[in-house]
Amino acid sequence: MTTSLWTERALPSDRQPIPLRFGTQVSRRDDEAMQRFRRYGLGQFIHFGLYSILGGEYQGVSAAGGSAAPEWIRAWSGPTAPEGWQGTYDRLNESFDPARLDARAWARQAKRMGARYVIFTTKHHDGFALWPSAHSDYTVRESPCGRDLVGEVVDAYTAEGIDVFLYFSVLDWHHPGYLRTVPATDAERAGWQDFLQYTRAQLLELLDRYPAARGLWFDGTWDASWIASHEFTHALEAELRARRPGLIIGSRFRNDEHGARHFDSNGALLGDYEQGWERKLPANFEMLGGNDWDCVMTIGPNAWGWLRDTRGQYQKTADDLVDLLMRCRSMNGNLVVNFGPDGLGRMTAHEDEIAEQLGAWVAANADAVYDAHHVDLDRTGAGWLTGDGDRLFVTVVNRPVTGILRLRFPAGAERMPISARLLDSGRDLPVRLTDIGFDLDDALYCDVSIPADLEAEHAFVIELALGEASASVGDRIDAWM
Ligand code: FHN
């Protein structure tokens, strides 16, 4: 059995399909929920939990090097790990009280940022539930917080028109029956069965308690124990879908009987969208095979939960995120930007800044973001192409020093640009069409002149109106360069 943490797709094209009992249950959906998904464009991820109290350190000692990321701090090991650390961590519920957490303020901020969906950590790997689960004694109810944080987030974001996806980690460090390996003894098998039933019960509970939630976002599904439970997970997926018609489930939930994750052994996507793009993007549109997808992205290098001390770690700027967002949109994906509030429930100053700056850019250039999709044209080094049928958008992230943006169209193109302007200001830009390129090929070129006096500190979008090629090509003249 070979498994991969991430997206994997390496099927020879001439391979015969093999019979699968636990392969995919869905094919490409075109219902209203998935059409909304395709227009989300930008999302927000929120990692919040007991680890948020610590910010990646304990009593002034940093866990960097001893744990993978601040939300993994319970797994802290090595010389810097405090004595009896896991027991200390497990009792953090006794001091969990995010008194400054205002889900409505979060939701308003996300709205200003332009997010159309949010993914919220209902339970991360530490097993602590942010809702008062009837199936656990390790929840917000067993803390001074005493609030239903999942409910608050679902209500607040839904009220702002932002769809909610519930993040749920299967991997659970708190449940006594959880184990990473395939259960081998009677006691392990009994514990594991108990764990599976608890997982099922919590998931059904989440769906029943929060009917407004649109999707489940699974994580921690890579251990051998879960992979071997393919019969159970196959049935559970069907049950979840039956319980909530229209529910969106990504490809990180389960695997087939051969351990194939994300895509089954016949290469079919194991969910409604491809959910393997974490802190990385596809190299090109073709490798996506037409599947829906999103990319979840940290602002720092790899901290999902709050990190108190970010010195020495590059923090992405709003410009970086605009670049990534439009790169995703040019390949029909959504970008989901992660926020990690501190233990009191406050976003960091940098996140506040990102939300406002990214939001301002997205608001000014919304036409290029939400309803615009991949266009089948050669890429340009100047930036990212999106289009909505009548218009082509070029998000310029690398402004050409020549002052000319050149786009290549196939000679037989039925529609060509007839005018260009800046999307945010409406300023008209000169356009010329020519069949004289440098490569003597069978192509037409559209040259847009970017005026030298255009002051642009950030990426800007050129909107090109498309019209009948026959009319526009009649104006064909020599290139500007
Ligand atoms: O281990 C987690 C990690 O802490 C974080 O939650 C990310 C978010 O996609 N998922 C896991 C790693 O893939």
mmCIF file of N, CA and C in Angstrom, residues 271-329:
data_model
loop_
_atom_site.group_PDB
_atom_site.id
_atom_site.type_symbol
_atom_site.label_atom_id
_atom_site.label_comp_id
_atom_site.label_asym_id
_atom_site.label_seq_id
_atom_site.Cartn_x
_atom_site.Cartn_y
_atom_site.Cartn_z
ATOM 1 N N GLY A 271 -13.797 13.185 -3.970
ATOM 2 C CA GLY A 271 -14.518 14.252 -3.279
ATOM 3 C C GLY A 271 -15.006 15.256 -4.301
ATOM 4 N N ASP A 272 -15.556 16.349 -3.793
ATOM 5 C CA ASP A 272 -16.143 17.332 -4.703
ATOM 6 C C ASP A 272 -15.105 18.289 -5.274
ATOM 7 N N TYR A 273 -13.996 18.423 -4.578
ATOM 8 C CA TYR A 273 -12.936 19.276 -5.119
ATOM 9 C C TYR A 273 -11.598 18.788 -4.589
ATOM 10 N N GLU A 274 -10.558 19.181 -5.275
ATOM 11 C CA GLU A 274 -9.229 18.703 -4.915
ATOM 12 C C GLU A 274 -8.705 19.526 -3.746
ATOM 13 N N GLN A 275 -8.366 18.830 -2.675
ATOM 14 C CA GLN A 275 -8.067 19.493 -1.409
ATOM 15 C C GLN A 275 -6.634 19.230 -0.969
ATOM 16 N N GLY A 276 -5.767 19.020 -1.927
ATOM 17 C CA GLY A 276 -4.381 18.708 -1.571
ATOM 18 C C GLY A 276 -3.439 19.895 -1.694
ATOM 19 N N TRP A 277 -3.970 21.027 -2.105
ATOM 20 C CA TRP A 277 -3.094 22.171 -2.355
ATOM 21 C C TRP A 277 -2.952 22.994 -1.080
ATOM 22 N N GLU A 278 -1.966 22.628 -0.317
ATOM 23 C CA GLU A 278 -1.711 23.307 0.961
ATOM 24 C C GLU A 278 -0.347 23.968 0.889
ATOM 25 N N ARG A 279 -0.317 25.278 0.957
ATOM 26 C CA ARG A 279 0.910 26.065 0.872
ATOM 27 C C ARG A 279 1.658 25.824 -0.438
ATOM 28 N N LYS A 280 0.938 25.334 -1.411
ATOM 29 C CA LYS A 280 1.551 25.221 -2.735
ATOM 30 C C LYS A 280 0.463 25.306 -3.793
ATOM 31 N N LEU A 281 0.848 25.685 -4.990
ATOM 32 C CA LEU A 281 -0.119 25.838 -6.076
ATOM 33 C C LEU A 281 0.260 24.937 -7.238
ATOM 34 N N PRO A 282 -0.732 24.590 -8.051
ATOM 35 C CA PRO A 282 -0.392 23.799 -9.241
ATOM 36 C C PRO A 282 0.516 24.597 -10.177
ATOM 37 N N ALA A 283 1.396 23.878 -10.857
ATOM 38 C CA ALA A 283 2.323 24.557 -11.769
ATOM 39 C C ALA A 283 1.591 25.083 -12.993
ATOM 40 N N ASN A 284 0.540 24.383 -13.385
ATOM 41 C CA ASN A 284 -0.197 24.838 -14.562
ATOM 42 C C ASN A 284 -1.620 24.292 -14.523
ATOM 43 N N PHE A 285 -2.455 24.870 -15.348
ATOM 44 C CA PHE A 285 -3.870 24.528 -15.371
ATOM 45 C C PHE A 285 -4.097 23.097 -15.846
ATOM 46 N N GLU A 286 -3.307 22.663 -16.774
ATOM 47 C CA GLU A 286 -3.518 21.347 -17.384
ATOM 48 C C GLU A 286 -3.432 20.233 -16.355
ATOM 49 N N MET A 287 -2.547 20.367 -15.374
ATOM 50 C CA MET A 287 -2.371 19.263 -14.421
ATOM 51 C C MET A 287 -3.578 19.102 -13.494
ATOM 52 N N LEU A 288 -4.522 20.042 -13.522
ATOM 53 C CA LEU A 288 -5.698 19.947 -12.658
ATOM 54 C C LEU A 288 -6.780 19.058 -13.260
ATOM 55 N N GLY A 289 -6.667 18.756 -14.528
ATOM 56 C CA GLY A 289 -7.621 17.838 -15.156
ATOM 57 C C GLY A 289 -9.069 18.317 -15.055
ATOM 58 N N GLY A 290 -9.288 19.607 -14.966
ATOM 59 C CA GLY A 290 -10.655 20.129 -14.927
ATOM 60 C C GLY A 290 -11.313 20.060 -13.562
ATOM 61 N N ASN A 291 -10.602 19.580 -12.551
ATOM 62 C CA ASN A 291 -11.213 19.472 -11.216
ATOM 63 C C ASN A 291 -11.282 20.829 -10.516
ATOM 64 N N ASP A 292 -12.311 20.962 -9.666
ATOM 65 C CA ASP A 292 -12.364 22.122 -8.790
ATOM 66 C C ASP A 292 -11.290 21.967 -7.714
ATOM 67 N N TRP A 293 -10.842 23.094 -7.166
ATOM 68 C CA TRP A 293 -9.783 23.018 -6.143
ATOM 69 C C TRP A 293 -9.702 24.316 -5.370
ATOM 70 N N ASP A 294 -9.093 24.217 -4.202
ATOM 71 C CA ASP A 294 -8.687 25.437 -3.519
ATOM 72 C C ASP A 294 -7.287 25.243 -2.961
ATOM 73 N N CYS A 295 -6.688 26.360 -2.595
ATOM 74 C CA CYS A 295 -5.348 26.324 -2.019
ATOM 75 C C CYS A 295 -5.416 27.021 -0.672
ATOM 76 N N VAL A 296 -5.011 26.335 0.382
ATOM 77 C CA VAL A 296 -4.989 26.961 1.704
ATOM 78 C C VAL A 296 -3.571 27.444 1.977
ATOM 79 N N MET A 297 -3.471 28.678 2.467
ATOM 80 C CA MET A 297 -2.168 29.331 2.518
ATOM 81 C C MET A 297 -1.950 30.036 3.846
ATOM 82 N N THR A 298 -0.779 29.811 4.412
ATOM 83 C CA THR A 298 -0.407 30.542 5.625
ATOM 84 C C THR A 298 0.161 31.911 5.247
ATOM 85 N N ILE A 299 0.105 32.831 6.192
ATOM 86 C CA ILE A 299 0.714 34.147 5.952
ATOM 87 C C ILE A 299 2.217 34.066 6.235
ATOM 88 N N GLY A 300 2.599 33.354 7.279
ATOM 89 C CA GLY A 300 4.020 33.072 7.529
ATOM 90 C C GLY A 300 4.397 31.813 6.754
ATOM 91 N N PRO A 301 5.601 31.285 7.002
ATOM 92 C CA PRO A 301 6.008 30.087 6.256
ATOM 93 C C PRO A 301 5.163 28.848 6.582
ATOM 94 N N ASN A 302 4.953 28.571 7.872
ATOM 95 C CA ASN A 302 4.156 27.385 8.222
ATOM 96 C C ASN A 302 3.634 27.481 9.640
ATOM 97 N N ALA A 303 2.845 28.483 9.911
ATOM 98 C CA ALA A 303 2.186 28.569 11.213
ATOM 99 C C ALA A 303 0.709 28.768 10.929
ATOM 100 N N TRP A 304 -0.095 27.813 11.379
ATOM 101 C CA TRP A 304 -1.551 27.932 11.171
ATOM 102 C C TRP A 304 -2.190 28.532 12.424
ATOM 103 N N GLY A 305 -1.755 28.052 13.572
ATOM 104 C CA GLY A 305 -2.204 28.654 14.818
ATOM 105 C C GLY A 305 -1.356 29.886 15.118
ATOM 106 N N TRP A 306 -1.789 30.644 16.118
ATOM 107 C CA TRP A 306 -1.080 31.884 16.473
ATOM 108 C C TRP A 306 0.368 31.609 16.840
ATOM 109 N N LEU A 307 1.272 32.450 16.307
ATOM 110 C CA LEU A 307 2.689 32.370 16.653
ATOM 111 C C LEU A 307 3.074 33.711 17.259
ATOM 112 N N ARG A 308 3.455 33.665 18.530
ATOM 113 C CA ARG A 308 3.739 34.918 19.243
ATOM 114 C C ARG A 308 4.951 35.640 18.638
ATOM 115 N N ASP A 309 6.014 34.892 18.374
ATOM 116 C CA ASP A 309 7.260 35.508 17.926
ATOM 117 C C ASP A 309 7.529 35.132 16.464
ATOM 118 N N THR A 310 7.312 36.063 15.575
ATOM 119 C CA THR A 310 7.496 35.753 14.146
ATOM 120 C C THR A 310 8.817 36.316 13.622
ATOM 121 N N ARG A 311 9.664 36.758 14.525
ATOM 122 C CA ARG A 311 10.931 37.334 14.052
ATOM 123 C C ARG A 311 11.702 36.313 13.217
ATOM 124 N N GLY A 312 12.269 36.797 12.140
ATOM 125 C CA GLY A 312 13.061 35.922 11.276
ATOM 126 C C GLY A 312 12.229 35.077 10.333
ATOM 127 N N GLN A 313 10.927 35.236 10.382
ATOM 128 C CA GLN A 313 10.069 34.456 9.480
ATOM 129 C C GLN A 313 9.355 35.422 8.540
ATOM 130 N N TYR A 314 9.543 35.228 7.266
ATOM 131 C CA TYR A 314 8.899 36.123 6.308
ATOM 132 C C TYR A 314 7.382 36.026 6.441
ATOM 133 N N GLN A 315 6.753 37.188 6.523
ATOM 134 C CA GLN A 315 5.290 37.231 6.565
ATOM 135 C C GLN A 315 4.802 37.763 5.224
ATOM 136 N N LYS A 316 3.942 37.002 4.588
ATOM 137 C CA LYS A 316 3.459 37.449 3.279
ATOM 138 C C LYS A 316 2.727 38.775 3.418
ATOM 139 N N THR A 317 2.849 39.577 2.387
ATOM 140 C CA THR A 317 2.168 40.865 2.349
ATOM 141 C C THR A 317 0.871 40.719 1.551
ATOM 142 N N ALA A 318 0.086 41.779 1.563
ATOM 143 C CA ALA A 318 -1.125 41.757 0.737
ATOM 144 C C ALA A 318 -0.756 41.621 -0.742
ATOM 145 N N ASP A 319 0.372 42.198 -1.142
ATOM 146 C CA ASP A 319 0.810 42.056 -2.546
ATOM 147 C C ASP A 319 1.096 40.597 -2.880
ATOM 148 N N ASP A 320 1.766 39.907 -1.958
ATOM 149 C CA ASP A 320 2.026 38.468 -2.190
ATOM 150 C C ASP A 320 0.699 37.730 -2.367
ATOM 151 N N LEU A 321 -0.259 38.076 -1.525
ATOM 152 C CA LEU A 321 -1.526 37.333 -1.543
ATOM 153 C C LEU A 321 -2.360 37.675 -2.781
ATOM 154 N N VAL A 322 -2.266 38.906 -3.250
ATOM 155 C CA VAL A 322 -2.934 39.254 -4.517
ATOM 156 C C VAL A 322 -2.337 38.406 -5.644
ATOM 157 N N ASP A 323 -1.031 38.311 -5.643
ATOM 158 C CA ASP A 323 -0.347 37.510 -6.666
ATOM 159 C C ASP A 323 -0.843 36.056 -6.621
ATOM 160 N N LEU A 324 -0.874 35.488 -5.409
ATOM 161 C CA LEU A 324 -1.311 34.098 -5.260
ATOM 162 C C LEU A 324 -2.794 33.942 -5.601
ATOM 163 N N LEU A 325 -3.588 34.897 -5.163
ATOM 164 C CA LEU A 325 -5.030 34.836 -5.436
ATOM 165 C C LEU A 325 -5.290 34.801 -6.938
ATOM 166 N N MET A 326 -4.645 35.701 -7.661
ATOM 167 C CA MET A 326 -4.949 35.779 -9.083
ATOM 168 C C MET A 326 -4.328 34.614 -9.852
ATOM 169 N N ARG A 327 -3.245 34.082 -9.305
ATOM 170 C CA ARG A 327 -2.682 32.872 -9.915
ATOM 171 C C ARG A 327 -3.674 31.719 -9.753
ATOM 172 N N CYS A 328 -4.293 31.625 -8.560
ATOM 173 C CA CYS A 328 -5.326 30.602 -8.344
ATOM 174 C C CYS A 328 -6.500 30.820 -9.294
ATOM 175 N N ARG A 329 -6.981 32.064 -9.354
ATOM 176 C CA ARG A 329 -8.160 32.325 -10.190
ATOM 177 C C ARG A 329 -7.870 32.020 -11.657
#
